[in-house]
JSON list of C-alpha atoms in Angstrom, two decimals:
[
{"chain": "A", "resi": 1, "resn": "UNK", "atom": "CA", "xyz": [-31.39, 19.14, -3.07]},
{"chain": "A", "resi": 2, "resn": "UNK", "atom": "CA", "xyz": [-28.92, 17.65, -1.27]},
{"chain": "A", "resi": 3, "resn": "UNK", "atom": "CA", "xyz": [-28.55, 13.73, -0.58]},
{"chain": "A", "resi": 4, "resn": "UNK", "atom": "CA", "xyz": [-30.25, 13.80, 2.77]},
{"chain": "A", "resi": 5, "resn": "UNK", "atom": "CA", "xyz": [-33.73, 15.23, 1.45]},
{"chain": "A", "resi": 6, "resn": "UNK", "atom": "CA", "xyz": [-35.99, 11.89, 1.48]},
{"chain": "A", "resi": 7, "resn": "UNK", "atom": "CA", "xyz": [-35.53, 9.04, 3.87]},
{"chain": "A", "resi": 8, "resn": "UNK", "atom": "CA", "xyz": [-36.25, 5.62, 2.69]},
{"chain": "A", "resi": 9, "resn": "UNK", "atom": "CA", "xyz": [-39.22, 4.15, 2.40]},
{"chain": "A", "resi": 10, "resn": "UNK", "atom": "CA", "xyz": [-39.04, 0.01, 2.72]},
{"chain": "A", "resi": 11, "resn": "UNK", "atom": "CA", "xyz": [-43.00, -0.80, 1.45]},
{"chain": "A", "resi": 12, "resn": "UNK", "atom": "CA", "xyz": [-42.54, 0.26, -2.20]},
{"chain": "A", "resi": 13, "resn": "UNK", "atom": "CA", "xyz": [-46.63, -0.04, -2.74]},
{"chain": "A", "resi": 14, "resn": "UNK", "atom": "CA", "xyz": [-47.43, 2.89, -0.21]},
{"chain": "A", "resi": 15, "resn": "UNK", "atom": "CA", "xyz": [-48.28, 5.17, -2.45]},
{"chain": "A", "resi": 16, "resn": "UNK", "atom": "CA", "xyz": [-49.51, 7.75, 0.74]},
{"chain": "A", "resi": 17, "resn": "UNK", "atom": "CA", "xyz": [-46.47, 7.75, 1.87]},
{"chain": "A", "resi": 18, "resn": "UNK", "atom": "CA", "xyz": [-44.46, 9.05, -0.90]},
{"chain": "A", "resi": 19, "resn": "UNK", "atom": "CA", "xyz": [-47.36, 11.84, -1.38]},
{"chain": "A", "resi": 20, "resn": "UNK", "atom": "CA", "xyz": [-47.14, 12.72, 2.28]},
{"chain": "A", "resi": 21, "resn": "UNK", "atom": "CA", "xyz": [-42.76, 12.91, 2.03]},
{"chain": "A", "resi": 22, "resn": "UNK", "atom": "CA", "xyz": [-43.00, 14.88, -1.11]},
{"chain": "A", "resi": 23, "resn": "UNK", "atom": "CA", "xyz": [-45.70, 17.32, 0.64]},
{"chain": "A", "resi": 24, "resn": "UNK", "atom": "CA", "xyz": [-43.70, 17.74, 3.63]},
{"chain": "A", "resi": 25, "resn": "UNK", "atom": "CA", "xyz": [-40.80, 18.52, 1.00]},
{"chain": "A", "resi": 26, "resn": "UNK", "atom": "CA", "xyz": [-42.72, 21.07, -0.47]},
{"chain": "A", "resi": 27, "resn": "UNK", "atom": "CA", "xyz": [-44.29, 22.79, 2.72]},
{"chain": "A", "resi": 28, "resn": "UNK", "atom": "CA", "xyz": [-41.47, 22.97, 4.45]},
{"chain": "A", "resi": 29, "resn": "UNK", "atom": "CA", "xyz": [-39.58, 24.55, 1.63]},
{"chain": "A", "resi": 30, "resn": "UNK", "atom": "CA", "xyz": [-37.04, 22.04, 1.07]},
{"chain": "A", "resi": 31, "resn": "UNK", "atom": "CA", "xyz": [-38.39, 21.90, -2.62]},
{"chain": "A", "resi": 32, "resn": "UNK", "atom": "CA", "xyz": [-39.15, 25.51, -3.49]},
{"chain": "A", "resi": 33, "resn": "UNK", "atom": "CA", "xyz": [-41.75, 27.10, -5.75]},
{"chain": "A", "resi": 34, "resn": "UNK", "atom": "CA", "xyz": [-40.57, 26.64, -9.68]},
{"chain": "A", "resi": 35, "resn": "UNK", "atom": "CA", "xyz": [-38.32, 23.77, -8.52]},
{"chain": "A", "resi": 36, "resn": "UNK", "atom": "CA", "xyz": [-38.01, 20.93, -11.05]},
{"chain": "A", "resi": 37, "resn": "UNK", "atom": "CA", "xyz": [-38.54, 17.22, -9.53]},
{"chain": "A", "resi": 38, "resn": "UNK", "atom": "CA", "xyz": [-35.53, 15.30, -9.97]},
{"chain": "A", "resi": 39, "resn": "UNK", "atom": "CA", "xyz": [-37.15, 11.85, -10.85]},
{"chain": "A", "resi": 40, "resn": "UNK", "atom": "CA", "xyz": [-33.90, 9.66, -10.61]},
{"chain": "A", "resi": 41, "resn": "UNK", "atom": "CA", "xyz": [-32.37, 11.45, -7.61]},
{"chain": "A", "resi": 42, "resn": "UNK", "atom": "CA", "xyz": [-35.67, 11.30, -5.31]},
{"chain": "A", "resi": 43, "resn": "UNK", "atom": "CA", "xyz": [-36.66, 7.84, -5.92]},
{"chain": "A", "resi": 44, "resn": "UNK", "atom": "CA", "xyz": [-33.09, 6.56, -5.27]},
{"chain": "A", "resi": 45, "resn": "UNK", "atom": "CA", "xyz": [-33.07, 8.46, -1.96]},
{"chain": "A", "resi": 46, "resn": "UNK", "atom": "CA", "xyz": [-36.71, 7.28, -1.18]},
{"chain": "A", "resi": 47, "resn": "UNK", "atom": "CA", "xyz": [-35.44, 3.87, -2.77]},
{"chain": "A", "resi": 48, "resn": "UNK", "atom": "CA", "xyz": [-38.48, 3.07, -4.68]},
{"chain": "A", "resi": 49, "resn": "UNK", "atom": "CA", "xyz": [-39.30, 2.32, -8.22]},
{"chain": "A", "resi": 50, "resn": "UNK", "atom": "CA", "xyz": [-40.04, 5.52, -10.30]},
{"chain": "A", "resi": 51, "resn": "UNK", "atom": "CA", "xyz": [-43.65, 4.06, -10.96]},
{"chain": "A", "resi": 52, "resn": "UNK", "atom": "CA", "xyz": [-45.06, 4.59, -7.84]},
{"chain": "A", "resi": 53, "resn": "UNK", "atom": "CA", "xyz": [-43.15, 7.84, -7.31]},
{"chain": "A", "resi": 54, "resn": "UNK", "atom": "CA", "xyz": [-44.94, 8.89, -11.21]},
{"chain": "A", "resi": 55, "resn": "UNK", "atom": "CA", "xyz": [-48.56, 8.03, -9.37]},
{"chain": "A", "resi": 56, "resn": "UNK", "atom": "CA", "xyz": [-47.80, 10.09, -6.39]},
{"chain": "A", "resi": 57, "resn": "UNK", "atom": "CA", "xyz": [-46.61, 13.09, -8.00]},
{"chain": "A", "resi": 58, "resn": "UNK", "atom": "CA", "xyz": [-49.84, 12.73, -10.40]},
{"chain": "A", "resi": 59, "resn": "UNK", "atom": "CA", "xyz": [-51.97, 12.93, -7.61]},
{"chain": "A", "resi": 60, "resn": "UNK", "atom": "CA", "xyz": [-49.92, 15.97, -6.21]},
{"chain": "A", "resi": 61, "resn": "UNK", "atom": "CA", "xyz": [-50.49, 17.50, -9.89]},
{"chain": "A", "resi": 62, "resn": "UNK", "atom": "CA", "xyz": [-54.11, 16.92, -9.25]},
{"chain": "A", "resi": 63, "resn": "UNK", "atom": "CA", "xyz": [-54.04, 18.33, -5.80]},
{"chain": "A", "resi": 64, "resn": "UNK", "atom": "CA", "xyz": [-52.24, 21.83, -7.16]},
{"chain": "A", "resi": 65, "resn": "UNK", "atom": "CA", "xyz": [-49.37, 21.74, -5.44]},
{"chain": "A", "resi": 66, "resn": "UNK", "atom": "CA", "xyz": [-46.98, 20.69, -8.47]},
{"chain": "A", "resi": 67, "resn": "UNK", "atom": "CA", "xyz": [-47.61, 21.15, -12.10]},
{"chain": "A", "resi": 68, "resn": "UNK", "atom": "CA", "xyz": [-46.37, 18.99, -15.29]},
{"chain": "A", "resi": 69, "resn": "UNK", "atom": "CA", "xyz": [-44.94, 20.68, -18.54]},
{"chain": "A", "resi": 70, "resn": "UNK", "atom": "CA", "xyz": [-44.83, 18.15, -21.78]},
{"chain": "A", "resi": 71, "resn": "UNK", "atom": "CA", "xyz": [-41.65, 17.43, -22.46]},
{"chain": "A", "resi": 72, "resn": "UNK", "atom": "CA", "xyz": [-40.17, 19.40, -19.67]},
{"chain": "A", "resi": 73, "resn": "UNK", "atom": "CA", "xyz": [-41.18, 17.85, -16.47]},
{"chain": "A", "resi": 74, "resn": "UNK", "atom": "CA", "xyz": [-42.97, 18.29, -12.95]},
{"chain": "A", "resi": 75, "resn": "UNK", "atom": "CA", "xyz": [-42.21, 21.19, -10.93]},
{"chain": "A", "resi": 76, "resn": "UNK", "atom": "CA", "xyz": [-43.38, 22.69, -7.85]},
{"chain": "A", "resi": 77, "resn": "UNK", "atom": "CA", "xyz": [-46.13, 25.33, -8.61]},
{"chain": "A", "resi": 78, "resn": "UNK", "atom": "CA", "xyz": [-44.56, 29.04, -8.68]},
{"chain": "A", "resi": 79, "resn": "UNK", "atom": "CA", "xyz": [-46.76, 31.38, -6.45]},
{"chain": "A", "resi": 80, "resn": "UNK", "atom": "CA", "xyz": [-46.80, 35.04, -7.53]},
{"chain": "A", "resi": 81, "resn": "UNK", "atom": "CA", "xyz": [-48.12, 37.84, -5.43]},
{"chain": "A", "resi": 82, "resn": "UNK", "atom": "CA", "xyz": [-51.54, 38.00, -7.17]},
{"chain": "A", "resi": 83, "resn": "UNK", "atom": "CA", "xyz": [-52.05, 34.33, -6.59]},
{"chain": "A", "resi": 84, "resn": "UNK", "atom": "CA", "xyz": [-51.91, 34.75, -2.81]},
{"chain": "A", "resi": 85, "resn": "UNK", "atom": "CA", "xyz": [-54.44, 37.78, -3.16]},
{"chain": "A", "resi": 86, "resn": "UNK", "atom": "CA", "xyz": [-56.48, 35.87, -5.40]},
{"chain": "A", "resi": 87, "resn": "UNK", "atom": "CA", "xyz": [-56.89, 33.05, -3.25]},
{"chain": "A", "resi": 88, "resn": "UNK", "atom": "CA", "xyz": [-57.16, 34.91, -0.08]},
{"chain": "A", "resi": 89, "resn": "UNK", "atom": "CA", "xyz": [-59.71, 37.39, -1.27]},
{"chain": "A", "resi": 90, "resn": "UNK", "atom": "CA", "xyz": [-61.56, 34.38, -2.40]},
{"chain": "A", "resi": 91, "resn": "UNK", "atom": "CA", "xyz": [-61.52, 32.90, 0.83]},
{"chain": "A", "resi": 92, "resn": "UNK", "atom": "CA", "xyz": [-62.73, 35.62, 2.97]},
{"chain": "A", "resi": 93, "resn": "UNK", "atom": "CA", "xyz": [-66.09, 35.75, 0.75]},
{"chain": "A", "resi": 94, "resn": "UNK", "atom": "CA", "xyz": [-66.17, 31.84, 0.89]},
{"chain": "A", "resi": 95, "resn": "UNK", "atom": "CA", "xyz": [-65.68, 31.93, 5.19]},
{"chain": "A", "resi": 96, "resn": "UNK", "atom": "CA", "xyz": [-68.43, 34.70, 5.37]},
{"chain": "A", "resi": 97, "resn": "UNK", "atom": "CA", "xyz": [-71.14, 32.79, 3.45]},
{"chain": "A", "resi": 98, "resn": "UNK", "atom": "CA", "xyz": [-69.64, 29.25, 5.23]},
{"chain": "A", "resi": 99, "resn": "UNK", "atom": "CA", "xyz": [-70.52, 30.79, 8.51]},
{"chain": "A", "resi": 100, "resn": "UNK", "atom": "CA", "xyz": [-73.70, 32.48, 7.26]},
{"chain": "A", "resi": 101, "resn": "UNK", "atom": "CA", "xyz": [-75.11, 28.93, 6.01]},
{"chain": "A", "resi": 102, "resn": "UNK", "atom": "CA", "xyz": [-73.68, 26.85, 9.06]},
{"chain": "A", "resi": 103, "resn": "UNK", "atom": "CA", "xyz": [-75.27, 29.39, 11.92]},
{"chain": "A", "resi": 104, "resn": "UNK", "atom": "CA", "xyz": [-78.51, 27.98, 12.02]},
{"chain": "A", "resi": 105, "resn": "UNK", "atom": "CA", "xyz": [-77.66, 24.66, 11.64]},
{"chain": "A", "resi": 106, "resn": "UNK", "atom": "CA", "xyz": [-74.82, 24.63, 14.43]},
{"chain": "A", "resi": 107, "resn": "UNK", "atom": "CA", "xyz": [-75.47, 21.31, 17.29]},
{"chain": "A", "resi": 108, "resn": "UNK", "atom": "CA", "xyz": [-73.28, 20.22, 19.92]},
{"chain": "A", "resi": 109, "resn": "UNK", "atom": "CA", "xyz": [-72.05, 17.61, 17.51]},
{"chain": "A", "resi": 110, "resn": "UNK", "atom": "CA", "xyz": [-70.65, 20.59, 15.37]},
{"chain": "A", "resi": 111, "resn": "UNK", "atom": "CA", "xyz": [-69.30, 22.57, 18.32]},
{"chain": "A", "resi": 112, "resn": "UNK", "atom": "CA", "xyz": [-68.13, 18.78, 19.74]},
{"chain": "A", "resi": 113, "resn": "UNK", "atom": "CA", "xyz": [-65.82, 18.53, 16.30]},
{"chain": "A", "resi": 114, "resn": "UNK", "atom": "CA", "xyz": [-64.63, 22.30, 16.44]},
{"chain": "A", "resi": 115, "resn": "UNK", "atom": "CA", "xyz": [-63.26, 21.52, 19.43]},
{"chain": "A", "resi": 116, "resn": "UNK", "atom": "CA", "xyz": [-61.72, 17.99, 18.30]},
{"chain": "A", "resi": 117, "resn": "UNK", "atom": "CA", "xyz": [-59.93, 19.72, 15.05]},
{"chain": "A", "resi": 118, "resn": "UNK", "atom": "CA", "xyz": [-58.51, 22.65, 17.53]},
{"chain": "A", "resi": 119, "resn": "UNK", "atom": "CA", "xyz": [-57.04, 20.03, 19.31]},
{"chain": "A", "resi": 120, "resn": "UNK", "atom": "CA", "xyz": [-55.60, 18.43, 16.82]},
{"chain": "A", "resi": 121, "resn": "UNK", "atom": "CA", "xyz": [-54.29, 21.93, 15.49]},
{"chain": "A", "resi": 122, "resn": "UNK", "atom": "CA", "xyz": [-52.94, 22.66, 19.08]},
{"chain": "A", "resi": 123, "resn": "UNK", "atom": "CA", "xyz": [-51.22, 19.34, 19.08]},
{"chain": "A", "resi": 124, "resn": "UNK", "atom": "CA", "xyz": [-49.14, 19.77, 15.76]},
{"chain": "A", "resi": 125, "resn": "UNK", "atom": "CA", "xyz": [-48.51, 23.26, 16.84]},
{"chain": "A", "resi": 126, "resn": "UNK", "atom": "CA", "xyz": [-46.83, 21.86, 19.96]},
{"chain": "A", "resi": 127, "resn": "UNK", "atom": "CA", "xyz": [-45.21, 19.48, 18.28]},
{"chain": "A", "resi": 128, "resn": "UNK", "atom": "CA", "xyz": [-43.79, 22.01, 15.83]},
{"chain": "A", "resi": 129, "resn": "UNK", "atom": "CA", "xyz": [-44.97, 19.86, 12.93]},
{"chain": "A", "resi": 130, "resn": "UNK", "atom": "CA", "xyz": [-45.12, 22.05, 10.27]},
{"chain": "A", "resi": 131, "resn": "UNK", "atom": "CA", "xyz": [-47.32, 20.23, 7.18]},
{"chain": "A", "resi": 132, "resn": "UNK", "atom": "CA", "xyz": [-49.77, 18.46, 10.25]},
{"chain": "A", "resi": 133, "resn": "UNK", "atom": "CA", "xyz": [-50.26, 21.98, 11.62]},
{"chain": "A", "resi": 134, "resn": "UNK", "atom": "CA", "xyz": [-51.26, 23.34, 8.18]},
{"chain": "A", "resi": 135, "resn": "UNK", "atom": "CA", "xyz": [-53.25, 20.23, 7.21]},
{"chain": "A", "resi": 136, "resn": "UNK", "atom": "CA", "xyz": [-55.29, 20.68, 10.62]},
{"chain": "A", "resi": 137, "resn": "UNK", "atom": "CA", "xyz": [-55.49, 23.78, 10.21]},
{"chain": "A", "resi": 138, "resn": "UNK", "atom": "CA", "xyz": [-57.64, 23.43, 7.26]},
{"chain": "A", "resi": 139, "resn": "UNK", "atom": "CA", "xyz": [-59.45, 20.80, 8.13]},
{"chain": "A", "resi": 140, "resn": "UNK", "atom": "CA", "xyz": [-60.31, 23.31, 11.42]},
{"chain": "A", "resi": 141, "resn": "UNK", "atom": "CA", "xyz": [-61.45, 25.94, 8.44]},
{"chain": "A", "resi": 142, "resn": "UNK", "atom": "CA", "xyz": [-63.35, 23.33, 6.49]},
{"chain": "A", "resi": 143, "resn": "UNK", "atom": "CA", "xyz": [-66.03, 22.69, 9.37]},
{"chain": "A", "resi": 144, "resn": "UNK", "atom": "CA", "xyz": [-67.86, 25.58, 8.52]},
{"chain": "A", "resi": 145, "resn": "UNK", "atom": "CA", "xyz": [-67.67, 24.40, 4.68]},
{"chain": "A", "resi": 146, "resn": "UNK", "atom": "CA", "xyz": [-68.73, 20.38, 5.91]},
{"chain": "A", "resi": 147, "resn": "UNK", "atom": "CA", "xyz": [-71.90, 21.69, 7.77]},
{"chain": "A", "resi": 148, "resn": "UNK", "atom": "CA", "xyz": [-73.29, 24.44, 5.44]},
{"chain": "A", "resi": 149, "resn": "UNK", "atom": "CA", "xyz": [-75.21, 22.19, 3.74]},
{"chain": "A", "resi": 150, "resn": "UNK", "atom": "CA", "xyz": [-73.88, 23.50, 0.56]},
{"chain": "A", "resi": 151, "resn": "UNK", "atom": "CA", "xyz": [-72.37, 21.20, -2.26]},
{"chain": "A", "resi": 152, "resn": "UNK", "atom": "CA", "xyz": [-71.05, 23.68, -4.71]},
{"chain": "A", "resi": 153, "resn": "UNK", "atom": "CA", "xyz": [-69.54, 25.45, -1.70]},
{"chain": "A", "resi": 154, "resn": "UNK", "atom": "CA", "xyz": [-67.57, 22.55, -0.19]},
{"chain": "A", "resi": 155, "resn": "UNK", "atom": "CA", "xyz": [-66.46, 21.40, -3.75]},
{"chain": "A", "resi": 156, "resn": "UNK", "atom": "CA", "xyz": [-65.24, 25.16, -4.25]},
{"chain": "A", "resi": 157, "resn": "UNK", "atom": "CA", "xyz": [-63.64, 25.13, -0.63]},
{"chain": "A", "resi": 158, "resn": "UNK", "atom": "CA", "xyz": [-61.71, 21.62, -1.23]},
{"chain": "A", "resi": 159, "resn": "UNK", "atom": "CA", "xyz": [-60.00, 23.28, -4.42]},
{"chain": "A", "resi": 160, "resn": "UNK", "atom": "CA", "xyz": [-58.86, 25.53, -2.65]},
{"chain": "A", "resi": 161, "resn": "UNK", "atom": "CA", "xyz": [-56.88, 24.21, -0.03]},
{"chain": "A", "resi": 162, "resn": "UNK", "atom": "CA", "xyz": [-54.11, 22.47, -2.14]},
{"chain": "A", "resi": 163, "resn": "UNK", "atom": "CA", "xyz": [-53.09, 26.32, -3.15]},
{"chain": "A", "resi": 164, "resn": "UNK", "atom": "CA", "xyz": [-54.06, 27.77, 0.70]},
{"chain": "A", "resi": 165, "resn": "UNK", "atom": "CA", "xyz": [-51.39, 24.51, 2.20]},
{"chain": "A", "resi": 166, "resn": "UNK", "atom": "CA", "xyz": [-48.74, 25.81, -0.17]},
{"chain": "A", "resi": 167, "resn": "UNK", "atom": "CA", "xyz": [-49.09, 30.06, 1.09]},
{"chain": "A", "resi": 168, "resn": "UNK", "atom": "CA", "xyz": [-50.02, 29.06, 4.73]},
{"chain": "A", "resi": 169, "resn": "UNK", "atom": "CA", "xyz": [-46.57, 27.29, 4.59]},
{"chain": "A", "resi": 170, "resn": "UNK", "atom": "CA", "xyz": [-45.11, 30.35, 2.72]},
{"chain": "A", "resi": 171, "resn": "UNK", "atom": "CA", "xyz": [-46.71, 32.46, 5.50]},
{"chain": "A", "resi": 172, "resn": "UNK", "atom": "CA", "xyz": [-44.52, 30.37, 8.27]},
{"chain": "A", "resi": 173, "resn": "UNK", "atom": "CA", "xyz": [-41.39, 31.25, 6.24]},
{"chain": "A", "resi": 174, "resn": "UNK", "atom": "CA", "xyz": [-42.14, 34.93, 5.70]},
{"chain": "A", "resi": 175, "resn": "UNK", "atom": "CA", "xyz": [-42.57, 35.14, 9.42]},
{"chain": "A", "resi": 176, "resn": "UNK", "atom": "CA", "xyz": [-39.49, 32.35, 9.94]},
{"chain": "A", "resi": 177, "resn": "UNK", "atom": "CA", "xyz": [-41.66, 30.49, 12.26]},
{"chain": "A", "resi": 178, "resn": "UNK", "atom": "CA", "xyz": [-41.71, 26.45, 11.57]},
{"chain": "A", "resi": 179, "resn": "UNK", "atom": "CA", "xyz": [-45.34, 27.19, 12.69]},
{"chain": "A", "resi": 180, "resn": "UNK", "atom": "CA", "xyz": [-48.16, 29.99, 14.60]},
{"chain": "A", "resi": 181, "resn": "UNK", "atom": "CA", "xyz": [-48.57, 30.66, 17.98]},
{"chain": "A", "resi": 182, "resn": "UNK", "atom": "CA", "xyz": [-50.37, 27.94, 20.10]},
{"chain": "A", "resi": 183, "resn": "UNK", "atom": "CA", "xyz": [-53.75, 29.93, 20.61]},
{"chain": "A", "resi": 184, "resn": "UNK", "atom": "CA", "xyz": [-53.81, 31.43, 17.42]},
{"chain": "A", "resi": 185, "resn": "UNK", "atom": "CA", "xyz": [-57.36, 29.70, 16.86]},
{"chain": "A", "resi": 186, "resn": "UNK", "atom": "CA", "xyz": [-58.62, 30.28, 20.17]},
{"chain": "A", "resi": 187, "resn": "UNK", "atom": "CA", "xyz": [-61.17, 33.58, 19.33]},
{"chain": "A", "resi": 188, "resn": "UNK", "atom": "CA", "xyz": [-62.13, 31.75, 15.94]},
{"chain": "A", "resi": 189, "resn": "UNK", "atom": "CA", "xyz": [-63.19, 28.30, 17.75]},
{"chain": "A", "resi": 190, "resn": "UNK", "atom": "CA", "xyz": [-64.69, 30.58, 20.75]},
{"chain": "A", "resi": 191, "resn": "UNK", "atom": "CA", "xyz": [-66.80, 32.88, 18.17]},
{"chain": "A", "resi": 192, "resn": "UNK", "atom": "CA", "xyz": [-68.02, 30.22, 16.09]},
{"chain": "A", "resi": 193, "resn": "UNK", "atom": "CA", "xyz": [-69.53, 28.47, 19.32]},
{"chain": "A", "resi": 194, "resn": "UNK", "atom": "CA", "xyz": [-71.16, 31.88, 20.66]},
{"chain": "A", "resi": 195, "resn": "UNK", "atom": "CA", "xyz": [-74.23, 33.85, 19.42]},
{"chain": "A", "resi": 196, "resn": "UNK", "atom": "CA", "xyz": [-73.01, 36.64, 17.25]},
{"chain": "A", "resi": 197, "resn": "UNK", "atom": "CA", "xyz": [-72.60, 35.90, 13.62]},
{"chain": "A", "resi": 198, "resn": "UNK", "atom": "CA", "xyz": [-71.40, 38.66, 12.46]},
{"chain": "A", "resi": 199, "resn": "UNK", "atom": "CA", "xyz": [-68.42, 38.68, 15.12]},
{"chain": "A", "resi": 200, "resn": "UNK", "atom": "CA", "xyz": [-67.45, 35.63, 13.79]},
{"chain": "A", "resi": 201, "resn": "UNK", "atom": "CA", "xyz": [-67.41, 36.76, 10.48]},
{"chain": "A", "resi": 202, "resn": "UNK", "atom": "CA", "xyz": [-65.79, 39.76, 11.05]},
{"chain": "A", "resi": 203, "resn": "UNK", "atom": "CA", "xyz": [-62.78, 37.80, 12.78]},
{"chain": "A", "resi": 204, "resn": "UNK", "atom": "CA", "xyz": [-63.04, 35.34, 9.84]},
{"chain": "A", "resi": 205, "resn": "UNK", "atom": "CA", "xyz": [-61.77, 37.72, 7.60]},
{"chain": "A", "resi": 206, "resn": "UNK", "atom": "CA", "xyz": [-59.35, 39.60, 9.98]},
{"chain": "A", "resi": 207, "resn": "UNK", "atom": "CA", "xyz": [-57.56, 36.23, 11.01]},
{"chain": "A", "resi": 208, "resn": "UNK", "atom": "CA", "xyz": [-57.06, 35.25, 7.13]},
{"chain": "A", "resi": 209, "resn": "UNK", "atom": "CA", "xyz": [-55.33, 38.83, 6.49]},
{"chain": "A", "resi": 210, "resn": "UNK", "atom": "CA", "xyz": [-53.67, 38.23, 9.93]},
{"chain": "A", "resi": 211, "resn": "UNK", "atom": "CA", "xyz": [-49.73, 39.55, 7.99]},
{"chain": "A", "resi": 212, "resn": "UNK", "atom": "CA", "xyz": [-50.89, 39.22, 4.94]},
{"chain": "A", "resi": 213, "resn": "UNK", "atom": "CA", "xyz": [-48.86, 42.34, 3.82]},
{"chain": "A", "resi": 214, "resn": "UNK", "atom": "CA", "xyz": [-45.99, 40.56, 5.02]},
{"chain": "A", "resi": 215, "resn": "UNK", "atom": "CA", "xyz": [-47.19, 37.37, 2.64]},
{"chain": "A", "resi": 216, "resn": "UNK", "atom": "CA", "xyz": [-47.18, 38.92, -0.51]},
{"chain": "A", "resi": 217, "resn": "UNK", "atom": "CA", "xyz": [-44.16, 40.56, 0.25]},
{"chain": "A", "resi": 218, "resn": "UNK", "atom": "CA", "xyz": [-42.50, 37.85, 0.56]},
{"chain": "A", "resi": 219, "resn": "UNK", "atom": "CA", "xyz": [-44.30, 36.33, -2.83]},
{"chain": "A", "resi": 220, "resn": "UNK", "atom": "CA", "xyz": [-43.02, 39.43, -4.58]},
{"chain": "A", "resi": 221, "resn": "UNK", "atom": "CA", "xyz": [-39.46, 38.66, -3.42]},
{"chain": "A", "resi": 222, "resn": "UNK", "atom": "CA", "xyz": [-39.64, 34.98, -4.48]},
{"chain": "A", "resi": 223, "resn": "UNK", "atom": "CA", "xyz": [-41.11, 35.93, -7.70]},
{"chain": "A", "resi": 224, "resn": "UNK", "atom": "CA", "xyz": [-38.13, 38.37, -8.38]},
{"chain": "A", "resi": 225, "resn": "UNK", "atom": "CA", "xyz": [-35.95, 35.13, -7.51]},
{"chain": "A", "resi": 226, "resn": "UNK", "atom": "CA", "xyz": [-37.17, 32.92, -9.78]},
{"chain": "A", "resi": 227, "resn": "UNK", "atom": "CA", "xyz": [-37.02, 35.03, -12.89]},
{"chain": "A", "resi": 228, "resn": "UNK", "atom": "CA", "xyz": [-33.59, 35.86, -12.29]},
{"chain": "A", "resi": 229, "resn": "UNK", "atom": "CA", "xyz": [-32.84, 31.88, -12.66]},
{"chain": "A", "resi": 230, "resn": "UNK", "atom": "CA", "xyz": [-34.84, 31.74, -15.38]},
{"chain": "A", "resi": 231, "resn": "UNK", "atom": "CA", "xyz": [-33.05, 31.25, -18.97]},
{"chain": "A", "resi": 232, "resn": "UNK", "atom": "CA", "xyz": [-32.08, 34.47, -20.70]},
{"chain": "A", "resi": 233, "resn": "UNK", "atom": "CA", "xyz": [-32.08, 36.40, -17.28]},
{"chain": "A", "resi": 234, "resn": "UNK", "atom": "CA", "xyz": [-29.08, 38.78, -16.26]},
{"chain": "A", "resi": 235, "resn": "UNK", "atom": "CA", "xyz": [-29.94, 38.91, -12.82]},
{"chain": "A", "resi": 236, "resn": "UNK", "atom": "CA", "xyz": [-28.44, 36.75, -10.37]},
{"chain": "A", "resi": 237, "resn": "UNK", "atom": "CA", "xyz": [-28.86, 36.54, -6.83]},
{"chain": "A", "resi": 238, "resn": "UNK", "atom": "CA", "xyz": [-25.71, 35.57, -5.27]},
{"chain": "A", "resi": 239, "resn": "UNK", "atom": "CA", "xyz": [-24.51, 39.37, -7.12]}
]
């Protein structure tokens, strides 16, 4: 990382705000899957203490988007190719039974609130903000998840995302856009506001493997990267 990563932050109790810098660190790529956190260097660039900057990378371990090794450190969660098909074959089930549970129970309230969070999605989009665009973008996706009625489901959904924000943003990269097109949402939001289900699950699953060939690809190409730095490795990539 260079010494421009992290701006500072003046309030050192805002806890948020160091979890929101490192996220944006990590979603935009700045700090790369398998990176190490460099305790000293980031909270002298963010000039806070290293407590606070301890909590907020705790909750980030909790979220899933960095892990912590005993006696080695905290590091940004590596993503292999079967991760990204793990997750996203996981979430095309999870979107077909969301949408099968929140059908009936649909009200202009819900369709009121689609159309809020597409907004918002459309806004970050605009303002080529890549971590708000992601981060609405989910909460877009969770909707379906909030108004099934369905505990287990919305517990099972909210695990995922910390993993889904980490490949979305990998997605941006593999396509070297900072983020999607603007209407990219526009036939989801417009199916899940008409009258045929199974359109809307159908496009469900076609807009979650919308490149995903292209994904993975990429995941296979970062995972090739990161064992050649590993220790004991022969491969290097600037050969």
């Amino acid at each position: 990382m260079s010494a421009t990563d992290f701006d500072p932050i003046v309030d050192t109790t805002r806890r948020a705000e160091i979890v929101s810098l490192l996220k944006r660190a990590v979603l935009t790529g700045k700090l790369e899957p398998g990176q190490k956190l460099n305790e000293l260097r980031i909270s002298e660039q963010m000039r806070v203490s290293r407590a606070p900057l301890r909590e907020a990378m705790r909750e980030l371990v909790q979220e899933g988007i960095l892990t912590s090794i005993p006696y080695a450190g905290t590091f940004v969660i590596e993503v292999t190719a079967k991760d990204i098909e793990d997750a996203y074959s996981l979430n095309q089930v999870l979107d077909e039974f969301a949408i099968e549970r929140t059908w009936p129970l649909r009200t202009e309230v819900f369709f009121a609130e689609l159309d809020r969070r597409h907004a918002a999605v459309k806004q970050a989009t605009l303002d080529i903000d890549t971590t708000r665009q992601i981060e609405t973008a989910l909460q877009l996706h969770g909707l379906i998840y909030e108004w099934a009625d369905h505990p287990l489901l919305l517990d099972t959904w909210q695990r995922l995302t910390s993993r889904l924000q980490m490949y979305f943003a990998l997605h941006q990269r593999a396509r070297n856009e900072p983020v999607p097109s603007l209407d990219v949402h526009e036939e989801y939001v417009r199916l899940l506001k008409g009258k045929d289900m199974k359109a809307a699950q159908r496009h469900a699953r076609e807009h979650i493997a919308l490149d995903f060939e292209e994904l993975v690809a990429f995941a296979r190409g970062l995972e090739e990267r990161q064992a050649a730095k590993k220790p004991g490795s022969r491969k290097r990539l600037d050969n």
